[in-house]
Amino acid sequence: MIEYDKPMDIERRSFEIITQLLGEQVIPAENELVVKRVIHTTADFDYAENLAFSDHAVAQGIAALRAGCDIVTDTQMARSGINKRVLEGLGGQVHCFMSEAEVAALAGRRGSTRAAASMRWAAEHVKKPCIFAVGNAPTALLELGELIRGGALSPALVIGVPVGFVNVVESKQQIMDAGAPYIVARGRKGGSNVAAAICNAMLYQIAR
Amino acid sequence: MIEYDKPMDIERRSFEIITQLLGEQVIPAENELVVKRVIHTTADFDYAENLAFSDHAVAQGIAALRAGCDIVTDTQMARSGINKRVLEGLGGQVHCFMSEAEVAALAGRRGSTRAAASMRWAAEHVKKPCIFAVGNAPTALLELGELIRGGALSPALVIGVPVGFVNVVESKQQIMDAGAPYIVARGRKGGSNVAAAICNAMLYQIAR
């Protein structure tokens, strides 16, 4: 028979080990729990260097969540990883419009990807403040940038962590220049799991 | 207006870049598409070294999927990332029992984690050949090892890629010694996204 530890004990020990392994590496206090949760999710210490934050992005994200904002993701997987119990307790919901027929139609009309169309759809139809969490599609991030620069969207926060090899680095650079609060994983790394981890890191600072 | 590339073109270019960046690194041909898809999902080339395969594990996984096997995951997130259209076209389904009341009760009775109980539950209740895809909980992998060694379970394949800092490395070592076909990410890295990517890499070798 196997001896089982409680999940919360394991998480606490994991964070202690991460803190130890980070050693002398300096992470601004306000970003620390986000950086550590992403490392906890990936076991990848590159994120201690990669993650870039606009001024007080974490505080702004937490304030928005506390006020009941929604979260829009570009994958069902990111949607699935976000703690909906905590989010809904605050009055928020998580949306992913990737599978909606109207989004496919919008993508067809605009000659865009479905991911890009799902962001435009959200900007037009979700009538609440939103955090946009992009873990997969650089085109979603490019579209958000265009909406923000055009004045059609003022997101509470953009989490820009698509992963990949084509247009990914460029899409992250342009969202950092778009003028909205951001948390971005510079370079090629990221993912739906990273997007969800960043959302959860903020949610847990409110609800744990 | 942004110029959009087709998702399949982006994926093809991404795989070309991954191939280029792998350079001289030798990956056995039968494992190649699994390794490359995991790198595509994470942008993390460590997986070219980390992934360990029992003899012909990929061929065995593909044969099982082709015959209509089910997949059991330890997170809704992994479940969400697996291509269900292709899997269902082959006659398979993906299960995650983590949220079932009976699994919580079983965990309570056994003093185990829900993740471990969800594996035991699947072993007892899913009456088809299964691939087990563990991307999160080392306790799920430990429980699978106990079930396999006790003769209570003969999985078609175990994908053992939990991520983390406590019991993770040990859980992966014991599943590699348990006697069932395996694909394991040695070390601390892994995740639900990696578990889903490995499943999809096999599914796409059948259906693309």
Short mmCIF file of C-alpha atoms in Angstrom, two decimals:
data_model
loop_
_atom_site.label_atom_id
_atom_site.label_comp_id
_atom_site.label_asym_id
_atom_site.label_seq_id
_atom_site.Cartn_x
_atom_site.Cartn_y
_atom_site.Cartn_z
CA MET A 1 0.00 0.00 0.00
CA ILE A 2 1.32 3.42 -0.96
CA GLU A 3 1.67 6.24 1.59
CA TYR A 4 -0.16 9.31 0.32
CA ASP A 5 0.57 12.93 1.14
CA LYS A 6 -2.15 15.54 0.99
CA PRO A 7 -2.15 17.53 -2.29
CA MET A 8 -1.85 20.85 -0.41
CA ASP A 9 1.19 19.56 1.51
CA ILE A 10 2.79 18.47 -1.76
CA GLU A 11 2.14 21.89 -3.27
CA ARG A 12 3.66 23.65 -0.25
CA ARG A 13 6.76 21.43 -0.39
CA SER A 14 7.00 21.99 -4.14
CA PHE A 15 6.99 25.75 -3.71
CA GLU A 16 9.70 25.43 -1.03
CA ILE A 17 11.86 23.42 -3.43
CA ILE A 18 11.27 25.96 -6.22
CA THR A 19 12.27 28.79 -3.86
CA GLN A 20 15.42 26.88 -2.93
CA LEU A 21 16.32 26.16 -6.55
CA LEU A 22 15.76 29.78 -7.58
CA GLY A 23 18.51 30.61 -5.07
CA GLU A 24 19.78 34.14 -5.40
CA GLN A 25 17.67 34.91 -8.47
CA VAL A 26 15.78 38.16 -7.84
CA ILE A 27 12.08 38.21 -8.67
CA PRO A 28 10.07 41.35 -7.78
CA ALA A 29 7.79 40.47 -4.85
CA GLU A 30 4.60 41.34 -6.72
CA ASN A 31 5.42 38.86 -9.53
CA GLU A 32 6.79 36.10 -7.35
CA LEU A 33 3.71 33.89 -6.98
CA VAL A 34 2.99 34.05 -10.70
CA VAL A 35 6.56 33.09 -11.63
CA LYS A 36 6.66 30.28 -9.07
CA ARG A 37 3.29 28.84 -10.12
CA VAL A 38 4.38 28.76 -13.76
CA ILE A 39 7.55 26.91 -12.71
CA HIS A 40 5.39 24.60 -10.56
CA THR A 41 3.28 23.84 -13.68
CA THR A 42 6.20 23.25 -16.06
CA ALA A 43 9.24 22.42 -13.90
CA ASP A 44 10.96 24.80 -16.29
CA PHE A 45 13.11 27.47 -14.62
CA ASP A 46 13.48 29.39 -17.89
CA TYR A 47 10.24 31.12 -16.90
CA ALA A 48 12.09 32.91 -14.10
CA GLU A 49 13.83 34.82 -16.92
CA ASN A 50 11.18 34.76 -19.66
CA LEU A 51 8.17 36.22 -17.93
CA ALA A 52 7.73 39.95 -18.56
CA PHE A 53 5.22 42.11 -16.71
CA SER A 54 3.97 45.60 -17.48
CA ASP A 55 4.02 47.84 -14.39
CA HIS A 56 1.82 46.33 -11.68
CA ALA A 57 0.19 43.90 -14.13
CA VAL A 58 -0.36 41.33 -11.38
CA ALA A 59 -2.04 43.86 -9.07
CA GLN A 60 -4.23 45.02 -11.97
CA GLY A 61 -5.18 41.45 -12.83
CA ILE A 62 -6.01 40.66 -9.21
CA ALA A 63 -8.11 43.83 -8.89
CA ALA A 64 -10.04 42.93 -12.03
CA LEU A 65 -10.67 39.37 -10.83
CA ARG A 66 -11.74 40.65 -7.43
CA ALA A 67 -14.25 42.93 -9.18
CA GLY A 68 -15.74 39.91 -10.99
CA CYS A 69 -14.16 40.16 -14.46
CA ASP A 70 -14.42 37.29 -16.96
CA ILE A 71 -11.52 35.42 -18.59
CA VAL A 72 -11.39 34.68 -22.33
CA THR A 73 -9.04 31.90 -23.50
CA ASP A 74 -7.97 30.71 -26.96
CA THR A 75 -8.17 26.98 -26.10
CA GLN A 76 -10.56 24.67 -24.31
CA MET A 77 -7.47 23.31 -22.58
CA ALA A 78 -6.64 26.65 -20.92
CA ARG A 79 -10.31 27.06 -20.05
CA SER A 80 -10.25 23.63 -18.48
CA GLY A 81 -7.18 24.40 -16.35
CA ILE A 82 -8.48 27.61 -14.77
CA ASN A 83 -9.99 27.22 -11.29
CA LYS A 84 -13.63 27.92 -12.05
CA ARG A 85 -14.78 27.42 -8.46
CA VAL A 86 -12.70 30.39 -7.31
CA LEU A 87 -13.42 32.50 -10.40
CA GLU A 88 -17.17 31.94 -10.15
CA GLY A 89 -17.05 32.71 -6.43
CA LEU A 90 -15.79 36.16 -7.41
CA GLY A 91 -18.55 36.61 -10.00
CA GLY A 92 -16.46 35.79 -13.08
CA GLN A 93 -16.73 33.21 -15.83
CA VAL A 94 -14.28 31.71 -18.28
CA HIS A 95 -15.09 31.69 -22.00
CA CYS A 96 -13.54 29.96 -24.96
CA PHE A 97 -15.34 30.74 -28.21
CA MET A 98 -13.16 28.55 -30.46
CA SER A 99 -15.91 25.99 -31.15
CA GLU A 100 -18.74 28.47 -31.84
CA ALA A 101 -20.26 28.36 -35.32
CA GLU A 102 -20.46 32.17 -35.40
CA VAL A 103 -16.72 32.38 -34.78
CA ALA A 104 -15.98 29.99 -37.64
CA ALA A 105 -18.21 32.15 -39.87
CA LEU A 106 -16.46 35.35 -38.73
CA ALA A 107 -13.06 33.76 -39.45
CA GLY A 108 -14.32 32.86 -42.93
CA ARG A 109 -15.56 36.40 -43.63
CA ARG A 110 -12.32 38.00 -42.40
CA GLY A 111 -9.95 35.38 -43.83
CA SER A 112 -8.51 35.06 -40.32
CA THR A 113 -7.82 32.08 -38.07
CA ARG A 114 -10.58 30.91 -35.76
CA ALA A 115 -8.37 31.88 -32.82
CA ALA A 116 -8.17 35.48 -34.05
CA ALA A 117 -11.91 35.54 -34.77
CA SER A 118 -12.64 34.19 -31.28
CA MET A 119 -10.85 37.21 -29.77
CA ARG A 120 -12.71 39.66 -32.01
CA TRP A 121 -15.98 37.90 -31.18
CA ALA A 122 -15.24 38.21 -27.45
CA ALA A 123 -14.32 41.89 -27.81
CA GLU A 124 -17.68 42.53 -29.51
CA HIS A 125 -19.94 40.29 -27.39
CA VAL A 126 -18.64 40.03 -23.83
CA LYS A 127 -20.02 43.12 -22.15
CA LYS A 128 -17.85 42.90 -19.00
CA PRO A 129 -14.22 43.72 -18.25
CA CYS A 130 -12.09 40.76 -19.39
CA ILE A 131 -8.69 39.21 -18.94
CA PHE A 132 -7.56 37.62 -22.21
CA ALA A 133 -5.41 34.51 -21.71
CA VAL A 134 -3.72 33.32 -24.90
CA GLY A 135 -1.71 30.10 -24.54
CA ASN A 136 -1.73 28.76 -28.04
CA ALA A 137 -2.36 31.00 -31.04
CA PRO A 138 -0.06 33.90 -31.94
CA THR A 139 -2.80 35.08 -34.32
CA ALA A 140 -5.11 35.57 -31.31
CA LEU A 141 -2.49 37.82 -29.76
CA LEU A 142 -1.96 39.74 -33.03
CA GLU A 143 -5.72 40.30 -33.28
CA LEU A 144 -5.90 41.54 -29.68
CA GLY A 145 -3.08 43.97 -30.47
CA GLU A 146 -5.01 45.31 -33.47
CA LEU A 147 -8.21 45.68 -31.42
CA ILE A 148 -6.37 47.47 -28.61
CA ARG A 149 -4.46 49.85 -30.89
CA GLY A 150 -7.67 50.62 -32.80
CA GLY A 151 -9.44 51.55 -29.58
CA ALA A 152 -12.01 48.75 -29.90
CA LEU A 153 -10.80 46.91 -26.79
CA SER A 154 -9.42 47.85 -23.36
CA PRO A 155 -8.66 44.55 -21.66
CA ALA A 156 -8.06 44.43 -17.92
CA LEU A 157 -4.97 42.34 -18.70
CA VAL A 158 -3.55 40.33 -21.60
CA ILE A 159 -1.77 37.10 -20.72
CA GLY A 160 0.32 36.47 -23.83
CA VAL A 161 1.96 33.06 -23.62
CA PRO A 162 1.44 31.27 -26.94
CA VAL A 163 4.01 28.57 -27.62
CA GLY A 164 5.71 27.83 -30.88
CA PHE A 165 8.02 28.49 -33.75
CA VAL A 166 6.13 30.65 -36.26
CA ASN A 167 5.08 34.27 -35.49
CA VAL A 168 5.16 33.57 -31.76
CA VAL A 169 8.05 35.82 -30.71
CA GLU A 170 6.72 38.63 -32.96
CA SER A 171 3.17 38.35 -31.60
CA LYS A 172 4.47 38.69 -28.05
CA GLN A 173 6.57 41.73 -28.91
CA GLN A 174 3.64 43.55 -30.51
CA ILE A 175 1.29 42.89 -27.59
CA MET A 176 3.90 44.34 -25.20
CA ASP A 177 3.84 47.50 -27.35
CA ALA A 178 0.03 47.70 -27.71
CA GLY A 179 -0.60 49.72 -24.57
CA ALA A 180 -2.63 47.32 -22.39
CA PRO A 181 -1.43 45.67 -19.16
CA TYR A 182 0.35 42.42 -20.01
CA ILE A 183 2.05 39.32 -18.67
CA VAL A 184 4.07 37.76 -21.49
CA ALA A 185 6.44 34.78 -21.73
CA ARG A 186 9.12 36.16 -24.03
CA GLY A 187 10.56 33.78 -26.59
CA ARG A 188 9.04 30.58 -27.93
CA LYS A 189 7.85 28.99 -24.72
CA GLY A 190 4.39 29.10 -23.20
CA GLY A 191 1.24 27.05 -23.56
CA SER A 192 -2.33 26.59 -22.40
CA ASN A 193 -1.04 25.18 -19.11
CA VAL A 194 1.07 28.31 -18.56
CA ALA A 195 -1.90 30.58 -19.39
CA ALA A 196 -4.06 28.72 -16.87
CA ALA A 197 -1.30 28.75 -14.23
CA ILE A 198 -0.97 32.53 -14.46
CA CYS A 199 -4.73 32.96 -14.01
CA ASN A 200 -4.73 30.55 -11.07
CA ALA A 201 -1.75 32.28 -9.43
CA MET A 202 -3.80 35.47 -9.31
CA LEU A 203 -7.02 33.72 -8.25
CA TYR A 204 -5.23 31.96 -5.36
CA GLN A 205 -3.85 35.27 -4.11
CA ILE A 206 -7.45 36.32 -3.62
CA ALA A 207 -9.06 33.13 -2.42
CA ARG A 208 -6.51 31.11 -0.45
CA MET B 1 -5.29 44.04 -41.44
CA ILE B 2 -3.16 41.06 -40.48
CA GLU B 3 -2.02 38.44 -43.00
CA TYR B 4 -3.02 35.02 -41.78
CA ASP B 5 -1.38 31.70 -42.58
CA LYS B 6 -3.35 28.47 -42.49
CA PRO B 7 -2.93 26.54 -39.20
CA MET B 8 -1.76 23.40 -41.06
CA ASP B 9 0.89 25.43 -42.94
CA ILE B 10 2.10 26.87 -39.64
CA GLU B 11 2.29 23.40 -38.13
CA ARG B 12 4.27 22.09 -41.11
CA ARG B 13 6.71 25.02 -40.92
CA SER B 14 7.01 24.53 -37.15
CA PHE B 15 7.97 20.89 -37.59
CA GLU B 16 10.56 21.89 -40.22
CA ILE B 17 12.09 24.38 -37.77
CA ILE B 18 12.11 21.77 -34.98
CA THR B 19 13.83 19.29 -37.32
CA GLN B 20 16.42 21.93 -38.20
CA LEU B 21 17.04 22.86 -34.56
CA LEU B 22 17.39 19.21 -33.52
CA GLY B 23 20.31 19.13 -35.98
CA GLU B 24 22.43 16.02 -35.62
CA GLN B 25 20.53 14.73 -32.60
CA VAL B 26 19.57 11.10 -33.25
CA ILE B 27 15.97 10.10 -32.49
CA PRO B 28 14.84 6.58 -33.40
CA ALA B 29 12.48 6.85 -36.39
CA GLU B 30 9.58 5.18 -34.59
CA ASN B 31 9.68 7.77 -31.77
CA GLU B 32 10.34 10.80 -33.93
CA LEU B 33 6.80 12.17 -34.37
CA VAL B 34 6.08 11.81 -30.66
CA VAL B 35 9.26 13.66 -29.66
CA LYS B 36 8.69 16.40 -32.22
CA ARG B 37 5.05 16.93 -31.24
CA VAL B 38 6.02 17.28 -27.58
CA ILE B 39 8.63 19.88 -28.57
CA HIS B 40 5.99 21.57 -30.76
CA THR B 41 3.70 21.75 -27.70
CA THR B 42 6.32 23.06 -25.25
CA ALA B 43 9.10 24.66 -27.36
CA ASP B 44 11.31 22.77 -24.92
CA PHE B 45 14.10 20.73 -26.53
CA ASP B 46 14.88 18.97 -23.26
CA TYR B 47 12.21 16.48 -24.30
CA ALA B 48 14.52 15.22 -27.08
CA GLU B 49 16.62 13.81 -24.21
CA ASN B 50 13.99 13.19 -21.53
CA LEU B 51 11.48 11.01 -23.31
CA ALA B 52 11.99 7.31 -22.68
CA PHE B 53 10.16 4.58 -24.58
CA SER B 54 9.81 0.90 -23.83
CA ASP B 55 10.50 -1.26 -26.90
CA HIS B 56 8.05 -0.36 -29.68
CA ALA B 57 5.82 1.57 -27.27
CA VAL B 58 4.67 3.93 -30.03
CA ALA B 59 3.76 1.05 -32.37
CA GLN B 60 1.87 -0.64 -29.53
CA GLY B 61 0.02 2.58 -28.69
CA ILE B 62 -0.91 3.14 -32.33
CA ALA B 63 -2.11 -0.46 -32.69
CA ALA B 64 -4.28 -0.09 -29.58
CA LEU B 65 -5.78 3.20 -30.82
CA ARG B 66 -6.42 1.71 -34.24
CA ALA B 67 -8.30 -1.13 -32.53
CA GLY B 68 -10.54 1.40 -30.76
CA CYS B 69 -9.02 1.55 -27.26
CA ASP B 70 -10.06 4.24 -24.76
CA ILE B 71 -7.76 6.77 -23.07
CA VAL B 72 -7.90 7.51 -19.33
CA THR B 73 -6.37 10.80 -18.12
CA ASP B 74 -5.72 12.22 -14.64
CA THR B 75 -6.83 15.77 -15.51
CA GLN B 76 -9.70 17.41 -17.36
CA MET B 77 -7.03 19.51 -19.02
CA ALA B 78 -5.32 16.50 -20.65
CA ARG B 79 -8.75 15.17 -21.61
CA SER B 80 -9.54 18.51 -23.18
CA GLY B 81 -6.33 18.55 -25.24
CA ILE B 82 -6.74 15.12 -26.85
CA ASN B 83 -8.20 15.13 -30.36
CA LYS B 84 -11.56 13.52 -29.68
CA ARG B 85 -12.73 13.72 -33.29
CA VAL B 86 -9.94 11.40 -34.39
CA LEU B 87 -10.17 9.17 -31.31
CA GLU B 88 -13.93 8.73 -31.65
CA GLY B 89 -13.55 8.05 -35.36
CA LEU B 90 -11.47 5.02 -34.35
CA GLY B 91 -14.08 3.88 -31.82
CA GLY B 92 -12.33 5.19 -28.68
CA GLN B 93 -13.32 7.61 -25.93
CA VAL B 94 -11.36 9.67 -23.44
CA HIS B 95 -12.24 9.47 -19.75
CA CYS B 96 -11.26 11.54 -16.75
CA PHE B 97 -12.86 10.30 -13.55
CA MET B 98 -11.35 12.96 -11.25
CA SER B 99 -14.67 14.73 -10.62
CA GLU B 100 -16.79 11.61 -9.99
CA ALA B 101 -18.38 11.33 -6.54
CA GLU B 102 -17.61 7.58 -6.44
CA VAL B 103 -13.92 8.33 -7.00
CA ALA B 104 -13.87 10.82 -4.13
CA ALA B 105 -15.51 8.16 -1.95
CA LEU B 106 -12.99 5.51 -3.04
CA ALA B 107 -10.12 7.91 -2.25
CA GLY B 108 -11.64 8.45 1.21
CA ARG B 109 -11.96 4.71 1.89
CA ARG B 110 -8.40 3.98 0.73
CA GLY B 111 -6.80 7.10 2.20
CA SER B 112 -5.42 7.82 -1.27
CA THR B 113 -5.46 10.87 -3.52
CA ARG B 114 -8.38 11.31 -5.89
CA ALA B 115 -5.94 10.97 -8.78
CA ALA B 116 -4.84 7.53 -7.53
CA ALA B 117 -8.45 6.51 -6.90
CA SER B 118 -9.42 7.65 -10.41
CA MET B 119 -6.89 5.20 -11.89
CA ARG B 120 -8.12 2.34 -9.68
CA TRP B 121 -11.70 3.20 -10.58
CA ALA B 122 -10.84 3.10 -14.29
CA ALA B 123 -9.02 -0.23 -13.91
CA GLU B 124 -12.13 -1.71 -12.29
CA HIS B 125 -14.83 -0.10 -14.43
CA VAL B 126 -13.59 0.49 -17.99
CA LYS B 127 -14.09 -2.85 -19.70
CA LYS B 128 -12.01 -2.06 -22.79
CA PRO B 129 -8.27 -1.92 -23.46
CA CYS B 130 -6.97 1.47 -22.28
CA ILE B 131 -4.07 3.84 -22.66
CA PHE B 132 -3.45 5.67 -19.37
CA ALA B 133 -2.16 9.21 -19.84
CA VAL B 134 -0.89 10.78 -16.60
CA GLY B 135 0.23 14.40 -16.93
CA ASN B 136 -0.20 15.68 -13.43
CA ALA B 137 -0.31 13.35 -10.43
CA PRO B 138 2.62 11.12 -9.49
CA THR B 139 0.23 9.27 -7.16
CA ALA B 140 -1.80 8.24 -10.23
CA LEU B 141 1.34 6.72 -11.71
CA LEU B 142 2.26 4.99 -8.44
CA GLU B 143 -1.23 3.47 -8.25
CA LEU B 144 -1.01 2.25 -11.86
CA GLY B 145 2.32 0.61 -11.00
CA GLU B 146 0.74 -1.19 -8.04
CA LEU B 147 -2.22 -2.35 -10.16
CA ILE B 148 0.08 -3.61 -12.92
CA ARG B 149 2.48 -5.42 -10.61
CA GLY B 150 -0.47 -7.00 -8.75
CA GLY B 151 -1.87 -8.34 -12.02
CA ALA B 152 -5.08 -6.28 -11.76
CA LEU B 153 -4.31 -4.19 -14.85
CA SER B 154 -2.66 -4.73 -18.24
CA PRO B 155 -2.75 -1.34 -19.93
CA ALA B 156 -2.13 -1.06 -23.67
CA LEU B 157 0.31 1.75 -22.82
CA VAL B 158 1.12 4.05 -19.90
CA ILE B 159 2.04 7.63 -20.74
CA GLY B 160 3.83 8.76 -17.58
CA VAL B 161 4.54 12.48 -17.76
CA PRO B 162 3.51 14.06 -14.45
CA VAL B 163 5.31 17.32 -13.74
CA GLY B 164 6.69 18.48 -10.44
CA PHE B 165 9.04 18.41 -7.52
CA VAL B 166 7.70 15.83 -5.04
CA ASN B 167 7.62 12.07 -5.84
CA VAL B 168 7.60 12.77 -9.57
CA VAL B 169 10.98 11.33 -10.54
CA GLU B 170 10.37 8.27 -8.32
CA SER B 171 6.90 7.64 -9.76
CA LYS B 172 8.32 7.66 -13.27
CA GLN B 173 11.11 5.26 -12.38
CA GLN B 174 8.71 2.73 -10.83
CA ILE B 175 6.33 2.78 -13.81
CA MET B 176 9.28 2.06 -16.12
CA ASP B 177 9.98 -1.01 -13.96
CA ALA B 178 6.34 -2.16 -13.70
CA GLY B 179 6.31 -4.30 -16.85
CA ALA B 180 3.78 -2.49 -19.06
CA PRO B 181 4.58 -0.58 -22.27
CA TYR B 182 5.45 3.02 -21.41
CA ILE B 183 6.33 6.45 -22.70
CA VAL B 184 7.84 8.47 -19.84
CA ALA B 185 9.35 11.96 -19.55
CA ARG B 186 12.26 11.29 -17.20
CA GLY B 187 13.00 13.97 -14.63
CA ARG B 188 10.68 16.66 -13.32
CA LYS B 189 9.19 17.91 -16.56
CA GLY B 190 5.90 16.94 -18.14
CA GLY B 191 2.33 18.11 -17.86
CA SER B 192 -1.20 17.66 -19.09
CA ASN B 193 -0.25 19.36 -22.35
CA VAL B 194 2.60 16.87 -22.85
CA ALA B 195 0.29 13.91 -22.09
CA ALA B 196 -2.23 15.18 -24.65
CA ALA B 197 0.51 15.86 -27.23
CA ILE B 198 1.79 12.27 -26.98
CA CYS B 199 -1.74 10.91 -27.51
CA ASN B 200 -2.28 13.24 -30.46
CA ALA B 201 1.08 12.34 -32.02
CA MET B 202 -0.09 8.72 -32.16
CA LEU B 203 -3.61 9.60 -33.32
CA TYR B 204 -2.29 11.76 -36.17
CA GLN B 205 -0.07 8.92 -37.39
CA ILE B 206 -3.29 6.99 -37.95
CA ALA B 207 -5.62 9.68 -39.19
CA ARG B 208 -3.62 12.26 -41.12
#
